CSV table of C-alpha atoms (C1' of nucleotides) in Angstrom, one decimal:
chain,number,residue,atom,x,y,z
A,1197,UNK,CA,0.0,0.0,0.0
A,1198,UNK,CA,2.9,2.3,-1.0
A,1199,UNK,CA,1.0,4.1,-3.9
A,1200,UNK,CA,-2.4,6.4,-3.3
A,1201,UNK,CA,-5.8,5.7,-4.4
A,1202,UNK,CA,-5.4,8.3,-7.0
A,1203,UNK,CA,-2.7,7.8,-9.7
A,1204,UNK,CA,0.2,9.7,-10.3
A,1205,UNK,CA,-0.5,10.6,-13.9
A,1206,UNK,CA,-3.9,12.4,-12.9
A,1207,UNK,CA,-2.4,14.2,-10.1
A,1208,UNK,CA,0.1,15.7,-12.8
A,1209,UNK,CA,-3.1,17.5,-14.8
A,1210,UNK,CA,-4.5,19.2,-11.7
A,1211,UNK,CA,-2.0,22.2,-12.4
A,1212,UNK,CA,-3.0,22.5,-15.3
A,1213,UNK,CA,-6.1,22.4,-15.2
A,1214,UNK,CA,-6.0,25.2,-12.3
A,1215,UNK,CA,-3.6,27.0,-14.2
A,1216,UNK,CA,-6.3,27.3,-17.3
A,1217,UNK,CA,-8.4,28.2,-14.9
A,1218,UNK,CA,-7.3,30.8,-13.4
A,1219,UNK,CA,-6.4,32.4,-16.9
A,1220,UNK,CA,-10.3,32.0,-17.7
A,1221,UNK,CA,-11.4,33.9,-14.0
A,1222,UNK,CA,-8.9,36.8,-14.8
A,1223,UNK,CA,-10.5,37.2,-18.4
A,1224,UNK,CA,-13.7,37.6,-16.3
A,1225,UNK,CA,-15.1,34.0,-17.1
A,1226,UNK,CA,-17.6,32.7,-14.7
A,1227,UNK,CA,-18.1,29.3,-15.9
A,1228,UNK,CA,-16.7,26.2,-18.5
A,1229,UNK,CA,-17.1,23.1,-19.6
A,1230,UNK,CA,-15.3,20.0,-19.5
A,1231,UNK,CA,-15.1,20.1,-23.2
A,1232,UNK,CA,-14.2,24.1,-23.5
A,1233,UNK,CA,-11.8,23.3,-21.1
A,1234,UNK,CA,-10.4,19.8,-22.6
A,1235,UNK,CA,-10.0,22.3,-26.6
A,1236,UNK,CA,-8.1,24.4,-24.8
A,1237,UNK,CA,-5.3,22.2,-23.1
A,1238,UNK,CA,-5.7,19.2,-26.2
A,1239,UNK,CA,-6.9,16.4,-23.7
A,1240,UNK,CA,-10.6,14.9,-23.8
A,1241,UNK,CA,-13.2,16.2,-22.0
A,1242,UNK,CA,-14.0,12.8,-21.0
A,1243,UNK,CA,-10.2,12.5,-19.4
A,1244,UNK,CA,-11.2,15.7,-17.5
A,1245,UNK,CA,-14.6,14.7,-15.7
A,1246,UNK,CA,-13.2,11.1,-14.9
A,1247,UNK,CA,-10.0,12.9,-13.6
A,1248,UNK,CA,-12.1,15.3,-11.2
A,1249,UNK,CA,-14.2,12.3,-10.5
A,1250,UNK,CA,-11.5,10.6,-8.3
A,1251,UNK,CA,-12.1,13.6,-5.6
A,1252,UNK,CA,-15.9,14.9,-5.7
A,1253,UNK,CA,-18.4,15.9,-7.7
A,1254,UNK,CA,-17.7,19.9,-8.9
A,1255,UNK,CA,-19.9,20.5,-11.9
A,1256,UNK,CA,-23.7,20.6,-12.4
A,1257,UNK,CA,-25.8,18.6,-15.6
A,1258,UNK,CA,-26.5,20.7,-18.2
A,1259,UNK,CA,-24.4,23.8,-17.4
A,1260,UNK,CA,-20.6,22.8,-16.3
A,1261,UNK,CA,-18.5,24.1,-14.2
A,1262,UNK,CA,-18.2,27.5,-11.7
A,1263,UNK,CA,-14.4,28.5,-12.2
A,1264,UNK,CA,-14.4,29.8,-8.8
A,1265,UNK,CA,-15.4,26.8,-6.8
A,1266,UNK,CA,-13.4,24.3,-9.1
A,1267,UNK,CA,-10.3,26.6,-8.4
A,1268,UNK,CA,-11.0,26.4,-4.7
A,1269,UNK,CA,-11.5,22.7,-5.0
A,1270,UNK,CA,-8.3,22.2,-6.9
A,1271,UNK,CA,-6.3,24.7,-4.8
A,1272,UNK,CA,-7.2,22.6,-1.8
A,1273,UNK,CA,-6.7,19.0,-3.0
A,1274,UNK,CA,-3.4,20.0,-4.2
A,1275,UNK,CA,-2.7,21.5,-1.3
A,1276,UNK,CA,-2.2,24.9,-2.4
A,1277,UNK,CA,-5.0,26.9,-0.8
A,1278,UNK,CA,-1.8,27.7,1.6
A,1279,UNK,CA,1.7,29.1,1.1
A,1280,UNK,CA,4.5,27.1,1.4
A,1281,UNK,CA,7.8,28.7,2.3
A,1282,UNK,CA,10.3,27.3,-0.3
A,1283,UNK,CA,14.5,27.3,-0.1
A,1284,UNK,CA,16.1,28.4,-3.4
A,1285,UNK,CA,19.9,26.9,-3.1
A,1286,UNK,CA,22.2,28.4,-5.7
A,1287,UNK,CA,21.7,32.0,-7.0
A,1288,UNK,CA,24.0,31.8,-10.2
A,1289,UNK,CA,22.0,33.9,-13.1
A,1290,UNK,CA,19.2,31.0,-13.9
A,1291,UNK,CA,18.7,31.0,-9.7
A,1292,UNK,CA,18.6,34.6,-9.8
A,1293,UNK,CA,16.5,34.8,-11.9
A,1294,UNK,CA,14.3,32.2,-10.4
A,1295,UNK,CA,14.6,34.3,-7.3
A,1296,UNK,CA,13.1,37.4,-8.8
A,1297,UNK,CA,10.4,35.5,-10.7
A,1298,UNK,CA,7.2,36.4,-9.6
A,1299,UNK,CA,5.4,33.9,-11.2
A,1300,UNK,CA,4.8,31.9,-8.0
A,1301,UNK,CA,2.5,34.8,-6.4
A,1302,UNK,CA,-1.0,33.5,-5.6
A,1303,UNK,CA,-0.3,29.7,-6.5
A,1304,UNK,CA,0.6,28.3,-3.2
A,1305,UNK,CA,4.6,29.3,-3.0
A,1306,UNK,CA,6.7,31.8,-2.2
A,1307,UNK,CA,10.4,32.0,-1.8
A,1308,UNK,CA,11.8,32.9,1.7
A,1309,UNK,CA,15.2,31.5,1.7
A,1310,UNK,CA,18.0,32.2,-0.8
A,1311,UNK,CA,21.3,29.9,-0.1
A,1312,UNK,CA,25.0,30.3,-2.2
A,1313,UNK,CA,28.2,28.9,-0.8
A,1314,UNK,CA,30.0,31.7,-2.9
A,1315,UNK,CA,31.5,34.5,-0.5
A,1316,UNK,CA,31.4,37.4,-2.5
A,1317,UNK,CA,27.4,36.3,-3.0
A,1318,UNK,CA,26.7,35.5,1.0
A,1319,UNK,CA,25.3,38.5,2.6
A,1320,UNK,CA,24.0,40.4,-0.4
A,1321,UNK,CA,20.1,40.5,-1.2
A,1322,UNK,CA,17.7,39.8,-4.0
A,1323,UNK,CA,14.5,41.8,-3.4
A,1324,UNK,CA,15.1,42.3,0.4
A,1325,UNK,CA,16.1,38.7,0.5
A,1326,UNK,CA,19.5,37.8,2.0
A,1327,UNK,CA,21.4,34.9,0.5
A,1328,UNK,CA,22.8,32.9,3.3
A,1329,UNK,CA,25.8,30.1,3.9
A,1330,UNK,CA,25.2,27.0,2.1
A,1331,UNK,CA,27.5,25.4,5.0
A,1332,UNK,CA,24.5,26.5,6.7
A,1333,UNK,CA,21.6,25.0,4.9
A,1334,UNK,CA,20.5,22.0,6.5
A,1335,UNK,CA,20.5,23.6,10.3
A,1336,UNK,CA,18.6,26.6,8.0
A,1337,UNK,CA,16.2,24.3,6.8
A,1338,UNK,CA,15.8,23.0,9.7
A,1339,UNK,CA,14.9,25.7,12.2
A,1340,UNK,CA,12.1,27.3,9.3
A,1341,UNK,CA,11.0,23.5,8.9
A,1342,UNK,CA,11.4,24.1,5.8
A,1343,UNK,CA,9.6,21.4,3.0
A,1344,UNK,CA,10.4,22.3,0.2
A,1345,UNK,CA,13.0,23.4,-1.9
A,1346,UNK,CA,14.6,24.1,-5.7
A,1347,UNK,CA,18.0,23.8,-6.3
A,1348,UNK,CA,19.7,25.6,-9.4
A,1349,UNK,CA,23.5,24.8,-8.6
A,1350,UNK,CA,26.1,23.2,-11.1
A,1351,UNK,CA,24.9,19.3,-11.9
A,1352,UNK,CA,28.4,18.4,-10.2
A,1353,UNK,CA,26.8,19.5,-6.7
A,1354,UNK,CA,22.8,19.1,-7.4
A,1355,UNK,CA,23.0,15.7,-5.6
A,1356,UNK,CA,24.8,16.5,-2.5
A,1357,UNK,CA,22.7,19.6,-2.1
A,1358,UNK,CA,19.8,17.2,-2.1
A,1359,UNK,CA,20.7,14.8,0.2
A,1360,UNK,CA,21.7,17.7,3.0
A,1361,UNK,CA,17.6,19.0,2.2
A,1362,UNK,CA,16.3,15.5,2.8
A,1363,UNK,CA,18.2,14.9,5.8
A,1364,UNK,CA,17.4,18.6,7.0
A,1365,UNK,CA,13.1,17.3,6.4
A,1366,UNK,CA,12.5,18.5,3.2
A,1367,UNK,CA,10.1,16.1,1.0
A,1368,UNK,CA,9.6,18.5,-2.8
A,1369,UNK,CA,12.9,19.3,-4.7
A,1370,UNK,CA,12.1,21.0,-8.1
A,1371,UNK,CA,15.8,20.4,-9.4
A,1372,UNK,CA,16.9,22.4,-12.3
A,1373,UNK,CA,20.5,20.8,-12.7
A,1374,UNK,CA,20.7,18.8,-15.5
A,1375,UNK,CA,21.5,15.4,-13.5
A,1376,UNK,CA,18.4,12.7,-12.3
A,1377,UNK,CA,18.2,12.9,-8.9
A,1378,UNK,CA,18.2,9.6,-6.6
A,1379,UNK,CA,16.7,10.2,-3.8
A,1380,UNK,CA,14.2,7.5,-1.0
A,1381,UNK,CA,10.6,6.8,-1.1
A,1382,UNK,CA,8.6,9.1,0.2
A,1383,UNK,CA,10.6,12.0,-1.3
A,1384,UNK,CA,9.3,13.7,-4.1
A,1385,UNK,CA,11.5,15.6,-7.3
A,1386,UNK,CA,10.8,16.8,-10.0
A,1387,UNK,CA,13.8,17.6,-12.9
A,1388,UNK,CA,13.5,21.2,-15.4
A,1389,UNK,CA,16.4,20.6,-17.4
A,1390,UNK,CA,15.3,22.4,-20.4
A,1391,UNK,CA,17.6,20.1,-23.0
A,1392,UNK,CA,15.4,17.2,-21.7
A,1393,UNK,CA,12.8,18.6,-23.1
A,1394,UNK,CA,13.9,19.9,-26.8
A,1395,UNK,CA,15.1,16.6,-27.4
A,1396,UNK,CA,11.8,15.5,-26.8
A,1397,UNK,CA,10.5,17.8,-29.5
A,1398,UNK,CA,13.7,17.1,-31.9
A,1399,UNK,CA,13.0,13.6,-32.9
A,1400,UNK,CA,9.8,14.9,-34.0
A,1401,UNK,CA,12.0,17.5,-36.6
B,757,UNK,CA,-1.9,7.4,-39.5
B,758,UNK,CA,-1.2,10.4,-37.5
B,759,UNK,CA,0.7,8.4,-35.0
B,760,UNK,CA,4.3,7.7,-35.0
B,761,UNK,CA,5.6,3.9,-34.5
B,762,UNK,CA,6.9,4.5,-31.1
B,763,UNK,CA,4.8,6.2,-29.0
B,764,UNK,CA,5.9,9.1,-27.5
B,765,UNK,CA,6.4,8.5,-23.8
B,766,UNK,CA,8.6,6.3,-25.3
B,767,UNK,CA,10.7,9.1,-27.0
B,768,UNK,CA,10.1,11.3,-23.6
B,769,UNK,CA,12.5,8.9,-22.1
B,770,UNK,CA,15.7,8.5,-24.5
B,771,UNK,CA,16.6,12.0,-23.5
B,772,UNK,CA,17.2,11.0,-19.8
B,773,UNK,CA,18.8,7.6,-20.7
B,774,UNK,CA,21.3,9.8,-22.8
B,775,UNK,CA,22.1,12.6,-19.7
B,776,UNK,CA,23.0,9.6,-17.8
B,777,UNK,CA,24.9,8.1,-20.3
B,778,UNK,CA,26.6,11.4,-20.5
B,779,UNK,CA,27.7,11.7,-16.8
B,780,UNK,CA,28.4,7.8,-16.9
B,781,UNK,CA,31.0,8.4,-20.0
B,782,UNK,CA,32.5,12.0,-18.2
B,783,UNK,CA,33.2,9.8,-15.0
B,784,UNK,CA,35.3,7.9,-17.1
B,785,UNK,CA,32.7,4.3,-17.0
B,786,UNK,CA,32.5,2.7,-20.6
B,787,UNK,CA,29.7,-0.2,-20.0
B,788,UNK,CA,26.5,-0.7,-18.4
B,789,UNK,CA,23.7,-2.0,-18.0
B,790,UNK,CA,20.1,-2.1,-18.1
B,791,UNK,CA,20.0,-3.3,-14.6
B,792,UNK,CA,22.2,-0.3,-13.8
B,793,UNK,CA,21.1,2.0,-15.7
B,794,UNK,CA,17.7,1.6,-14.3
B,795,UNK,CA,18.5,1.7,-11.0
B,796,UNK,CA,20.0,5.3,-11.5
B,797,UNK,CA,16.7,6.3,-12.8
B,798,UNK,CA,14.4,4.9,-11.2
B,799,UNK,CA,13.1,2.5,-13.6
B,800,UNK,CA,12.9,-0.8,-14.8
B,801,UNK,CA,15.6,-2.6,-16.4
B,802,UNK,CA,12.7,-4.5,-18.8
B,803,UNK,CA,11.3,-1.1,-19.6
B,804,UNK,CA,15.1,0.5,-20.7
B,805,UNK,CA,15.3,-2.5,-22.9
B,806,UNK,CA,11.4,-2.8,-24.1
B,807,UNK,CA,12.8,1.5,-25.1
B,808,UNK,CA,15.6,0.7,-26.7
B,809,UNK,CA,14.6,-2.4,-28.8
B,810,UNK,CA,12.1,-0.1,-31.1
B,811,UNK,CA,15.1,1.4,-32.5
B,812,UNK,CA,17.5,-1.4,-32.6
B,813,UNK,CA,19.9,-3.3,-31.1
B,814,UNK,CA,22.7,-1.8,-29.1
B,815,UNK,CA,23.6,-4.5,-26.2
B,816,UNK,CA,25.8,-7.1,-26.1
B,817,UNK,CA,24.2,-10.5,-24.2
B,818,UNK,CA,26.0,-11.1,-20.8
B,819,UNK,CA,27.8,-8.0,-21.2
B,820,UNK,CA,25.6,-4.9,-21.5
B,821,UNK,CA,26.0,-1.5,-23.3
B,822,UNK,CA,29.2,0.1,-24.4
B,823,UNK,CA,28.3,3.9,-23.8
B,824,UNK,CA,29.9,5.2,-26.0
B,825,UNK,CA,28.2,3.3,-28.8
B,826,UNK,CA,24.7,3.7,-26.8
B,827,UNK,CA,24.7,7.6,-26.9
B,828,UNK,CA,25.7,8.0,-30.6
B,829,UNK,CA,22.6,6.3,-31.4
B,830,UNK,CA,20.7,7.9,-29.2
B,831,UNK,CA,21.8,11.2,-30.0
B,832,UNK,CA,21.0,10.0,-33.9
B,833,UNK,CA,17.7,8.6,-33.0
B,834,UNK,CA,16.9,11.9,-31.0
B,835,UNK,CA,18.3,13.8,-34.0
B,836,UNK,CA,21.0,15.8,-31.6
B,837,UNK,CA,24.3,14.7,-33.4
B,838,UNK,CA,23.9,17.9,-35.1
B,839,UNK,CA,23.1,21.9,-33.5
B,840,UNK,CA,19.6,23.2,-33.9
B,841,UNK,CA,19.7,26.8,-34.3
B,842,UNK,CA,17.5,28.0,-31.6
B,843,UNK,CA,16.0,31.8,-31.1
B,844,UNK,CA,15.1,32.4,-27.9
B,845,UNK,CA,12.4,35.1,-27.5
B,846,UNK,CA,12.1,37.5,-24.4
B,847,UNK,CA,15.0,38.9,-22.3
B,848,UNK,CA,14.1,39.2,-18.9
B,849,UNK,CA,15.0,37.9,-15.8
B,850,UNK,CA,14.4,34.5,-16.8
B,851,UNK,CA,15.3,35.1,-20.6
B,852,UNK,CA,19.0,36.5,-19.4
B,853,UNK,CA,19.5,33.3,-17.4
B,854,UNK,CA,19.1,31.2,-20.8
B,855,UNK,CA,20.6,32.9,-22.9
B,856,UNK,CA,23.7,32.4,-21.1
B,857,UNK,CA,23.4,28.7,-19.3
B,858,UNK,CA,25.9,27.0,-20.6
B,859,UNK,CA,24.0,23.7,-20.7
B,860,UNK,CA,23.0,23.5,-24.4
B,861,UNK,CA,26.7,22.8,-25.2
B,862,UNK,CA,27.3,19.9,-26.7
B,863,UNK,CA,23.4,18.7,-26.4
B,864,UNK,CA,21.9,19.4,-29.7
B,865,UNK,CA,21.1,23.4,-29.4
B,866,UNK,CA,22.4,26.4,-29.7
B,867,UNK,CA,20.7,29.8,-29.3
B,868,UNK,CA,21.9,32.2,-32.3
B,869,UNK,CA,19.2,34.2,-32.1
B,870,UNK,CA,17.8,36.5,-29.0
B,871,UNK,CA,14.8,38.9,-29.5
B,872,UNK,CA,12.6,41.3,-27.2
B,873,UNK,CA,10.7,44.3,-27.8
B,874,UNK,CA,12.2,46.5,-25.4
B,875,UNK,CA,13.7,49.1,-26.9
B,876,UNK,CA,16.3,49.8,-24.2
B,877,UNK,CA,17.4,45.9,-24.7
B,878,UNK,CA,17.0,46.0,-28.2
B,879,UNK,CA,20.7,46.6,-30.3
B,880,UNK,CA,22.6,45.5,-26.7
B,881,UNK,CA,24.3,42.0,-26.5
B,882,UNK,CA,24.7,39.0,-24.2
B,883,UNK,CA,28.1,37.6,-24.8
B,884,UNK,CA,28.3,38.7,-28.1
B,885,UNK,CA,24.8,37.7,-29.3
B,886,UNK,CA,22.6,41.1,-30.1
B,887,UNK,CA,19.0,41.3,-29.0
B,888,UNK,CA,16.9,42.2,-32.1
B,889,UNK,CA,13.7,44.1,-32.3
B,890,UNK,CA,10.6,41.0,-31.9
B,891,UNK,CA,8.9,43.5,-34.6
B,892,UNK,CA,11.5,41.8,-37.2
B,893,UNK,CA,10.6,37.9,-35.4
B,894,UNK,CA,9.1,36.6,-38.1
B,895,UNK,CA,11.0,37.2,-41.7
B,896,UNK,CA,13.9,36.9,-38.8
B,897,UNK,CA,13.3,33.4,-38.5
B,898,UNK,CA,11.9,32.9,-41.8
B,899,UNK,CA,15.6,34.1,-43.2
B,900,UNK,CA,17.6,31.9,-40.8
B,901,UNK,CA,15.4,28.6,-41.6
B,902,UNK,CA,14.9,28.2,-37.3
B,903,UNK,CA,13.0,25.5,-36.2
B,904,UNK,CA,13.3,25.5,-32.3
B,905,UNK,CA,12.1,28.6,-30.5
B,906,UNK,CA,12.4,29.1,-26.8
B,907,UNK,CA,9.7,31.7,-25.4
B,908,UNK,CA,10.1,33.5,-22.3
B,909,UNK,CA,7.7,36.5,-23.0
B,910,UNK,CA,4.9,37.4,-20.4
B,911,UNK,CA,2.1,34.9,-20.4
B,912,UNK,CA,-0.2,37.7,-21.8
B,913,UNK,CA,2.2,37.6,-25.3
B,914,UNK,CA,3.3,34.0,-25.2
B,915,UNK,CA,-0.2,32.3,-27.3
B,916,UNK,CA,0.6,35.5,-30.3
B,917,UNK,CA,4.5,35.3,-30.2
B,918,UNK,CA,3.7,31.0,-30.7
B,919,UNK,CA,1.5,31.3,-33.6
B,920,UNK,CA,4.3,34.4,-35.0
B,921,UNK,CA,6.8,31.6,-35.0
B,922,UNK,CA,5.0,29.2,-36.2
B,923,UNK,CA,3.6,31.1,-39.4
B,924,UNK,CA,7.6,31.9,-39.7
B,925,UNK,CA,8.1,27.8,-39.9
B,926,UNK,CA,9.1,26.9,-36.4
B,927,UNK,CA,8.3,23.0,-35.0
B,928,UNK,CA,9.4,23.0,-31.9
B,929,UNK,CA,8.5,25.5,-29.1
B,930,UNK,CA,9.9,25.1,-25.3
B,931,UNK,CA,7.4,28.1,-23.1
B,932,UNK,CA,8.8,28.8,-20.5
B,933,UNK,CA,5.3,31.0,-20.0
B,934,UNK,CA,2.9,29.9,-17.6
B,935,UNK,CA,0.5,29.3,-20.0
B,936,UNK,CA,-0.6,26.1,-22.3
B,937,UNK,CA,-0.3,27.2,-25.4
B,938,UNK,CA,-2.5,25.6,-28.5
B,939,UNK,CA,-0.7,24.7,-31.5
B,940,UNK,CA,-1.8,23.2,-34.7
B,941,UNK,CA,-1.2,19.9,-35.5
B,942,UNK,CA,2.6,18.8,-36.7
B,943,UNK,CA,4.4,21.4,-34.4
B,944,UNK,CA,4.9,19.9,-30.9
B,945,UNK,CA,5.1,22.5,-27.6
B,946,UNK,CA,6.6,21.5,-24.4
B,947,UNK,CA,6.2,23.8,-21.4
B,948,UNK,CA,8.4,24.5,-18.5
B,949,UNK,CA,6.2,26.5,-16.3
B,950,UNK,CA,8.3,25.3,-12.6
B,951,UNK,CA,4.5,26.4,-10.1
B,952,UNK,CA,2.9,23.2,-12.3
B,953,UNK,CA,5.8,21.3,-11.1
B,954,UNK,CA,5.8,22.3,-7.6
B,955,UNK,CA,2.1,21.5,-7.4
B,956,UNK,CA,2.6,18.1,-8.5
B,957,UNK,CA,4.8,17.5,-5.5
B,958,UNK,CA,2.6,19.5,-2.8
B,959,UNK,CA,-0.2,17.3,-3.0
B,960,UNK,CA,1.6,14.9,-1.7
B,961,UNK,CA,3.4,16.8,1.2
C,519,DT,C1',-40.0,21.3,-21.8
C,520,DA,C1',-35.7,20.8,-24.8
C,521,DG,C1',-31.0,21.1,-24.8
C,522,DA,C1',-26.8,20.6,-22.6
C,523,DT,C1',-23.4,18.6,-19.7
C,524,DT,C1',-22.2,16.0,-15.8
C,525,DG,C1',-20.5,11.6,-13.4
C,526,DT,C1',-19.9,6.9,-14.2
C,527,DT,C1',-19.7,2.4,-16.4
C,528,DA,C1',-17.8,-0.8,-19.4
C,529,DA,C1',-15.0,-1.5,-23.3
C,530,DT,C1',-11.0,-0.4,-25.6
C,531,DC,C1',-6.6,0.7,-25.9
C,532,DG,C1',-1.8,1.0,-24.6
C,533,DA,C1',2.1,0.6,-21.4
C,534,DT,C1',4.7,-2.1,-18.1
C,535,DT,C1',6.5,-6.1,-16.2
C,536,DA,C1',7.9,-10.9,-15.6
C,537,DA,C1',10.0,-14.5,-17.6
C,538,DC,C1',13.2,-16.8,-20.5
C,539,DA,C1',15.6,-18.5,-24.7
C,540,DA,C1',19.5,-16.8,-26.9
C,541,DT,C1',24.1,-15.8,-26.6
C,542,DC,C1',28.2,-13.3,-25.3
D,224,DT,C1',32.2,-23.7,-19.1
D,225,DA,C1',29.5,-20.8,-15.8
D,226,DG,C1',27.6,-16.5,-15.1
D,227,DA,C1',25.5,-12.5,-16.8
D,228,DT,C1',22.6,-9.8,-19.6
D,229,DT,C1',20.3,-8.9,-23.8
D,230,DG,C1',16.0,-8.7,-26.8
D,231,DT,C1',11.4,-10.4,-27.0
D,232,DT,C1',7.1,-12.6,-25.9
D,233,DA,C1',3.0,-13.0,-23.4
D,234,DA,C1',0.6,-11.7,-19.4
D,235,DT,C1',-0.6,-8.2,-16.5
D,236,DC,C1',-1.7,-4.0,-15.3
D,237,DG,C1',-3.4,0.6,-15.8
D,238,DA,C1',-5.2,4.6,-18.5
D,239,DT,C1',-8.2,6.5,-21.9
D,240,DT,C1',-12.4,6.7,-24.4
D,241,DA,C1',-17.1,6.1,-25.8
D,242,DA,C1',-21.5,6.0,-24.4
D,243,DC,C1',-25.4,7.2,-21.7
D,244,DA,C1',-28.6,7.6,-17.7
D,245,DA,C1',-29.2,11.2,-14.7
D,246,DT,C1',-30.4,15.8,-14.1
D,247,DC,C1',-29.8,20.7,-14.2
DNA sequence: TAGATTGTTAATCGATTAACAATC
DNA sequence: TAGATTGTTAATCGATTAACAATC
């Protein structure tokens, strides 16, 4: 009984699915469809209603779907009807820029620790945000119970820097590195390595 | 027949066999294994082999996989034992930090083109590569033949500056805008927006 | 009411795994 | 040879889709 009721592969639309929502309440859209919302993201609309099926019932016959309650639903069953404090570890360009993003406003995250083990970097701030000791980071972690983190430092460290979170009671790493990350069950990560990805498009060419 | 041979979560995968392969060969290994292999990734050895053997085969019985030999036909099969052009459009923050990661090298990809529509960025270069005006995008593209775009416009511009490129010729998009984007048939999309990612591991915090 | 859309079932489709003969 | 590992088959497992009763 290692694996939840609900699979993996439907837990990976939910984003999405909020994500297009929210786009459709900020364009003043009070309600959809499973289908107007299946055209817009290329899956069926049938994939959709059996996908919210495994947590509720959220629509009504004959009319569809209120955006704002279905947002509230989703927010919560993904957990993200909160704000989770989040531990950014190495702030070389792509982690400052990751650092300044603001994308993560409003959809459950927000950055509050910035770590770099270089010295001329330690000290300085990013928005108000001081970037601390990595030889500090797993009592950091620690003491601001921190949970989740992303780490953006050279591949060569990506995997030390993850077992130091893990140890320290971290349990998401969004790893940018370009390196697969090993880590025990019950940890979750998740790899952005951007060259993963055009070579998934390339064969296509 | 709109479907290739080998499906395509079967192609998703050959990318991450080959970084591994990578860091096996720059470690200085020449053979391994399925078994091995697997284990790195988190997968099963029947499943690397079940990949592999719609393309070929690149094992020796008892012995395994020379490395070597593996990623040169991966990197053929994935079409990366050339450099793709690439234009990367959108020079913020998040834009900077690609343009100048490093991690393309030797993967397939090179950026040779950057545009934005800021005129106080348009004219100025990132190591040595000059930001053009986005008005000029598509006869732009169109003149250089590019085929792989990276976006990392606002999510408000990312849906028009997608169907520019496109209309220029482009098949491959990577959005790094938190947005699905809709593209016709025959041009494949992948997105990189990291608050999808994070949300896939919070539901399970 | 008539039309539309949900939630759910059953059937189809496709992916993963276990097992093993082949063979290095 | 003995041991190891591939490539492949068949079985299992799981996901997607089509269809429709329920109902707004």
């Amino acid at each position: 009984m290692a694996s939840s009721a609900v699979p993996d592969i439907v837990i990976g639309r939910l984003p999405v699915y909020l994500r297009a929502l929210n786009y459709m309440a900020e364009a003043g859209q009070e309600i959809t469809s499973s289908h107007e919302l299946g055209q817009k993201l290329g899956i069926s609309s049938a994939q959709i209603r059996k996908d919210l099926s495994h947590f509720g019932e959220f629509g009504k016959q004959g009319t569809g779907y209120r955006i704002s309650h279905l947002q509230e639903q989703l927010k919560r069953i993904l957990k993200v009807d909160r704000e989770w404090e989040v531990a950014l570890v190495g702030i070389g360009d792509l982690g400052h820029a990751v650092a300044r993003y603001n994308g993560f406003k409003n959809r459950g995250f927000r950055i509050s620790m910035l770590f770099d083990s270089d010295p001329s970097k330690i000290g300085t701030r990013i928005d108000e945000l001081e970037i601390l000791d990595a030889v500090k980071l797993k009592e950091q972690l620690r003491a601001r119970n921190i949970q989740v983190v992303m780490i953006a430092v050279p591949a060569a460290h990506a995997q030390q820097v993850a077992d130091d979170c893990i140890e320290a009671g971290v349990h998401a790493i969004l790893n940018y590195a370009p390196i697969t990350l090993t880590v025990p069950p019950g940890i979750k990560a998740q790899h952005l390595d951007p060259v993963v990805y055009l070579q998934r498009m390339s064969y296509y060419l």
